[in-house]
């Protein structure tokens, strides 16, 4: 064997050995241990950012007594904007029948769109009783819907501390509820993503206390860039390594100061540095008409993510 062939075969064998593991079993193969910023289990090093749009951006058009837009039309709109995905918020589903859900899934599929998320509203800070049971059942039912829909994540809330309840008590209740639904979500193959949404999730520290308290591979963070109001970008930086879903608002606000334009490029840099892989959904909430403003902001966000 010539020297160069020997070297080539030795390198190949070493590489294969690394892939197969110590017992030479490809089923037990492990990726090379490369330290990364991400704290999400099984996420490989690096970053990949893809663009989505939240249906909530068209809340005025999708709701009310006489909606001017349907979820079907919203899916088409996302395709027309050449996005990679669409985020379908629970509030705007006409019904929860399998036929309707499967039709939405098909519509997204034939238009080349993934369903990046299907946010819902919930409150796990109720004490034990009928109100809490109803919230748990609601989330589990939506997990079933999301699994049929093919949604990758579900945005969930922790809830709000009730009158007479301390933050510590509310956190304990929220963690218990999140643990129960995370276990259920794992059986259905749907990731849950808890949002920084005020109350006991106002700060990155509060948010991560819940994530770490639940300690489930089926629960991560739904990072809403517009919902931190203290050290905004530093807070985004702290939460980003735990993100499994991201919603980007067009404005940020520090404390009681006036809102200002979000720095999309800075946000994208933070996500890359945190090793985030996944969808970044524009969630438009500003005053300008969404049909006029959304395409412009999508272009800005697309440029930042490129």
Short mmCIF file of N, CA and C in Angstrom, two decimals, residues 197-279:
data_model
loop_
_atom_site.label_atom_id
_atom_site.label_comp_id
_atom_site.label_asym_id
_atom_site.label_seq_id
_atom_site.Cartn_x
_atom_site.Cartn_y
_atom_site.Cartn_z
N UNK A 197 -44.21 36.76 28.54
CA UNK A 197 -45.48 37.45 28.29
C UNK A 197 -45.96 38.19 29.54
N UNK A 198 -45.05 38.90 30.17
CA UNK A 198 -45.43 39.67 31.35
C UNK A 198 -45.64 38.79 32.57
N UNK A 199 -46.09 39.43 33.67
CA UNK A 199 -46.36 38.67 34.89
C UNK A 199 -45.14 37.92 35.38
N UNK A 200 -45.31 36.61 35.58
CA UNK A 200 -44.20 35.80 36.11
C UNK A 200 -43.21 35.39 35.02
N UNK A 201 -43.37 35.95 33.81
CA UNK A 201 -42.38 35.73 32.74
C UNK A 201 -41.89 37.07 32.18
N UNK A 202 -41.95 38.11 32.98
CA UNK A 202 -41.57 39.46 32.52
C UNK A 202 -40.10 39.58 32.19
N UNK A 203 -39.26 38.90 32.95
CA UNK A 203 -37.81 38.99 32.76
C UNK A 203 -37.26 37.65 32.30
N UNK A 204 -36.06 37.69 31.75
CA UNK A 204 -35.41 36.45 31.31
C UNK A 204 -35.19 35.52 32.49
N UNK A 205 -34.85 36.07 33.64
CA UNK A 205 -34.62 35.25 34.83
C UNK A 205 -35.89 34.51 35.23
N UNK A 206 -37.02 35.22 35.23
CA UNK A 206 -38.29 34.59 35.58
C UNK A 206 -38.67 33.51 34.57
N UNK A 207 -38.48 33.83 33.30
CA UNK A 207 -38.82 32.89 32.23
C UNK A 207 -38.00 31.61 32.34
N UNK A 208 -36.71 31.75 32.53
CA UNK A 208 -35.83 30.58 32.57
C UNK A 208 -36.01 29.78 33.85
N UNK A 209 -36.49 30.42 34.92
CA UNK A 209 -36.79 29.68 36.15
C UNK A 209 -37.90 28.66 35.88
N UNK A 210 -38.84 29.02 35.03
CA UNK A 210 -39.92 28.10 34.67
C UNK A 210 -39.40 26.97 33.78
N UNK A 211 -38.61 27.32 32.78
CA UNK A 211 -38.07 26.31 31.86
C UNK A 211 -37.23 25.29 32.63
N UNK A 212 -36.38 25.79 33.50
CA UNK A 212 -35.51 24.90 34.28
C UNK A 212 -36.31 24.12 35.32
N UNK A 213 -37.37 24.74 35.84
CA UNK A 213 -38.22 24.05 36.81
C UNK A 213 -38.98 22.89 36.19
N UNK A 214 -39.42 23.06 34.95
CA UNK A 214 -40.13 21.99 34.24
C UNK A 214 -39.15 20.91 33.80
N UNK A 215 -37.98 21.34 33.31
CA UNK A 215 -36.90 20.43 32.94
C UNK A 215 -37.38 19.31 32.01
N UNK A 216 -37.97 19.70 30.89
CA UNK A 216 -38.46 18.74 29.90
C UNK A 216 -37.84 19.03 28.54
N UNK A 217 -37.46 17.98 27.83
CA UNK A 217 -36.93 18.17 26.48
C UNK A 217 -38.01 18.59 25.51
N UNK A 218 -39.27 18.59 25.96
CA UNK A 218 -40.40 18.98 25.11
C UNK A 218 -40.90 20.39 25.42
N UNK A 219 -40.16 21.13 26.26
CA UNK A 219 -40.51 22.52 26.55
C UNK A 219 -39.29 23.41 26.38
N UNK A 220 -39.43 24.43 25.55
CA UNK A 220 -38.39 25.43 25.39
C UNK A 220 -39.01 26.81 25.49
N UNK A 221 -38.33 27.79 24.95
CA UNK A 221 -38.78 29.19 25.03
C UNK A 221 -39.36 29.63 23.70
N UNK A 222 -40.49 30.33 23.77
CA UNK A 222 -40.99 31.10 22.63
C UNK A 222 -40.52 32.53 22.87
N UNK A 223 -39.46 32.90 22.22
CA UNK A 223 -38.83 34.20 22.46
C UNK A 223 -39.55 35.29 21.70
N UNK A 224 -40.25 36.15 22.43
CA UNK A 224 -40.93 37.31 21.84
C UNK A 224 -40.05 38.52 22.07
N UNK A 225 -39.47 39.06 21.01
CA UNK A 225 -38.49 40.13 21.15
C UNK A 225 -39.10 41.45 21.62
N UNK A 226 -40.42 41.57 21.56
CA UNK A 226 -41.05 42.81 21.98
C UNK A 226 -41.60 42.80 23.38
N UNK A 227 -41.43 41.69 24.09
CA UNK A 227 -42.06 41.56 25.41
C UNK A 227 -41.12 41.70 26.59
N UNK A 228 -39.85 41.98 26.35
CA UNK A 228 -38.94 42.33 27.44
C UNK A 228 -38.86 43.85 27.48
N UNK A 229 -38.96 44.43 28.66
CA UNK A 229 -38.94 45.89 28.77
C UNK A 229 -37.87 46.40 29.73
N UNK A 230 -36.97 45.51 30.14
CA UNK A 230 -35.82 45.89 30.96
C UNK A 230 -34.58 45.28 30.33
N UNK A 231 -33.60 46.11 29.98
CA UNK A 231 -32.40 45.62 29.29
C UNK A 231 -32.80 44.71 28.14
N UNK A 232 -33.55 45.27 27.21
CA UNK A 232 -34.21 44.50 26.15
C UNK A 232 -33.28 43.52 25.44
N UNK A 233 -32.21 44.02 24.85
CA UNK A 233 -31.36 43.14 24.04
C UNK A 233 -30.55 42.17 24.90
N UNK A 234 -30.18 42.60 26.10
CA UNK A 234 -29.48 41.69 27.02
C UNK A 234 -30.42 40.56 27.45
N UNK A 235 -31.69 40.89 27.64
CA UNK A 235 -32.68 39.87 28.01
C UNK A 235 -32.90 38.88 26.87
N UNK A 236 -32.98 39.40 25.65
CA UNK A 236 -33.12 38.53 24.48
C UNK A 236 -31.93 37.57 24.41
N UNK A 237 -30.75 38.12 24.69
CA UNK A 237 -29.52 37.32 24.66
C UNK A 237 -29.56 36.18 25.69
N UNK A 238 -30.10 36.46 26.86
CA UNK A 238 -30.16 35.43 27.92
C UNK A 238 -31.16 34.33 27.58
N UNK A 239 -32.26 34.70 26.95
CA UNK A 239 -33.30 33.72 26.66
C UNK A 239 -33.04 32.93 25.38
N UNK A 240 -32.32 33.53 24.44
CA UNK A 240 -32.14 32.93 23.11
C UNK A 240 -31.59 31.51 23.10
N UNK A 241 -30.64 31.16 23.97
CA UNK A 241 -30.12 29.79 23.92
C UNK A 241 -31.16 28.71 24.22
N UNK A 242 -32.28 29.10 24.81
CA UNK A 242 -33.33 28.13 25.17
C UNK A 242 -34.50 28.16 24.19
N UNK A 243 -34.39 28.99 23.15
CA UNK A 243 -35.52 29.19 22.24
C UNK A 243 -35.73 28.01 21.30
N UNK A 244 -37.01 27.64 21.14
CA UNK A 244 -37.41 26.68 20.11
C UNK A 244 -38.36 27.35 19.12
N UNK A 245 -38.73 28.59 19.41
CA UNK A 245 -39.56 29.40 18.52
C UNK A 245 -39.24 30.86 18.80
N UNK A 246 -39.31 31.69 17.76
CA UNK A 246 -39.02 33.12 17.92
C UNK A 246 -40.09 33.93 17.20
N UNK A 247 -40.60 34.94 17.90
CA UNK A 247 -41.51 35.92 17.30
C UNK A 247 -40.85 37.29 17.40
N UNK A 248 -40.72 37.96 16.28
CA UNK A 248 -40.06 39.26 16.25
C UNK A 248 -41.10 40.36 16.06
N UNK A 249 -41.11 41.30 17.00
CA UNK A 249 -41.97 42.47 16.89
C UNK A 249 -41.19 43.58 16.18
N UNK A 250 -41.90 44.53 15.61
CA UNK A 250 -41.22 45.60 14.87
C UNK A 250 -40.75 46.71 15.79
N UNK A 251 -41.22 46.70 17.04
CA UNK A 251 -40.80 47.70 18.01
C UNK A 251 -40.30 47.04 19.29
N UNK A 252 -39.45 47.73 20.02
CA UNK A 252 -39.06 47.35 21.37
C UNK A 252 -39.26 48.58 22.26
N UNK A 253 -39.42 48.33 23.55
CA UNK A 253 -39.63 49.45 24.48
C UNK A 253 -38.88 49.18 25.77
N UNK A 254 -38.05 50.12 26.16
CA UNK A 254 -37.27 50.02 27.39
C UNK A 254 -38.00 50.76 28.50
N UNK A 255 -38.49 50.01 29.50
CA UNK A 255 -39.20 50.62 30.61
C UNK A 255 -40.39 51.43 30.15
N UNK A 256 -40.47 52.68 30.60
CA UNK A 256 -41.58 53.55 30.23
C UNK A 256 -41.23 54.50 29.08
N UNK A 257 -40.08 54.26 28.48
CA UNK A 257 -39.67 55.09 27.34
C UNK A 257 -40.56 54.79 26.13
N UNK A 258 -40.62 55.72 25.19
CA UNK A 258 -41.40 55.46 23.96
C UNK A 258 -40.84 54.26 23.20
N UNK A 259 -41.71 53.57 22.50
CA UNK A 259 -41.27 52.43 21.68
C UNK A 259 -40.37 52.93 20.56
N UNK A 260 -39.43 52.09 20.16
CA UNK A 260 -38.55 52.43 19.05
C UNK A 260 -38.42 51.23 18.12
N UNK A 261 -37.98 51.49 16.90
CA UNK A 261 -37.83 50.42 15.91
C UNK A 261 -36.88 49.35 16.42
N UNK A 262 -37.28 48.11 16.27
CA UNK A 262 -36.41 47.01 16.65
C UNK A 262 -35.24 46.91 15.69
N UNK A 263 -34.09 46.53 16.23
CA UNK A 263 -32.89 46.35 15.43
C UNK A 263 -32.86 44.89 14.95
N UNK A 264 -33.43 44.64 13.78
CA UNK A 264 -33.53 43.27 13.27
C UNK A 264 -32.16 42.61 13.11
N UNK A 265 -31.18 43.37 12.65
CA UNK A 265 -29.86 42.78 12.43
C UNK A 265 -29.21 42.39 13.76
N UNK A 266 -29.43 43.19 14.77
CA UNK A 266 -28.88 42.86 16.09
C UNK A 266 -29.57 41.61 16.64
N UNK A 267 -30.87 41.53 16.46
CA UNK A 267 -31.62 40.35 16.93
C UNK A 267 -31.14 39.10 16.20
N UNK A 268 -30.96 39.20 14.89
CA UNK A 268 -30.48 38.06 14.11
C UNK A 268 -29.09 37.62 14.57
N UNK A 269 -28.24 38.58 14.88
CA UNK A 269 -26.89 38.27 15.35
C UNK A 269 -26.94 37.54 16.69
N UNK A 270 -27.85 37.97 17.56
CA UNK A 270 -28.01 37.30 18.86
C UNK A 270 -28.47 35.86 18.66
N UNK A 271 -29.43 35.66 17.77
CA UNK A 271 -29.94 34.31 17.52
C UNK A 271 -28.85 33.41 16.96
N UNK A 272 -28.05 33.93 16.04
CA UNK A 272 -26.96 33.13 15.48
C UNK A 272 -25.94 32.78 16.56
N UNK A 273 -25.60 33.76 17.37
CA UNK A 273 -24.63 33.55 18.44
C UNK A 273 -25.13 32.51 19.44
N UNK A 274 -26.44 32.46 19.62
CA UNK A 274 -27.05 31.51 20.56
C UNK A 274 -27.23 30.12 19.95
N UNK A 275 -26.87 29.98 18.68
CA UNK A 275 -27.01 28.68 18.03
C UNK A 275 -28.44 28.31 17.72
N UNK A 276 -29.29 29.32 17.52
CA UNK A 276 -30.70 29.03 17.23
C UNK A 276 -30.86 28.46 15.84
N UNK A 277 -31.59 27.39 15.75
CA UNK A 277 -31.98 26.80 14.47
C UNK A 277 -33.49 26.71 14.44
N UNK A 278 -34.11 27.38 13.50
CA UNK A 278 -35.56 27.31 13.44
C UNK A 278 -36.17 28.53 12.78
N UNK A 279 -37.45 28.68 13.04
CA UNK A 279 -38.23 29.73 12.36
C UNK A 279 -38.27 31.01 13.18
#
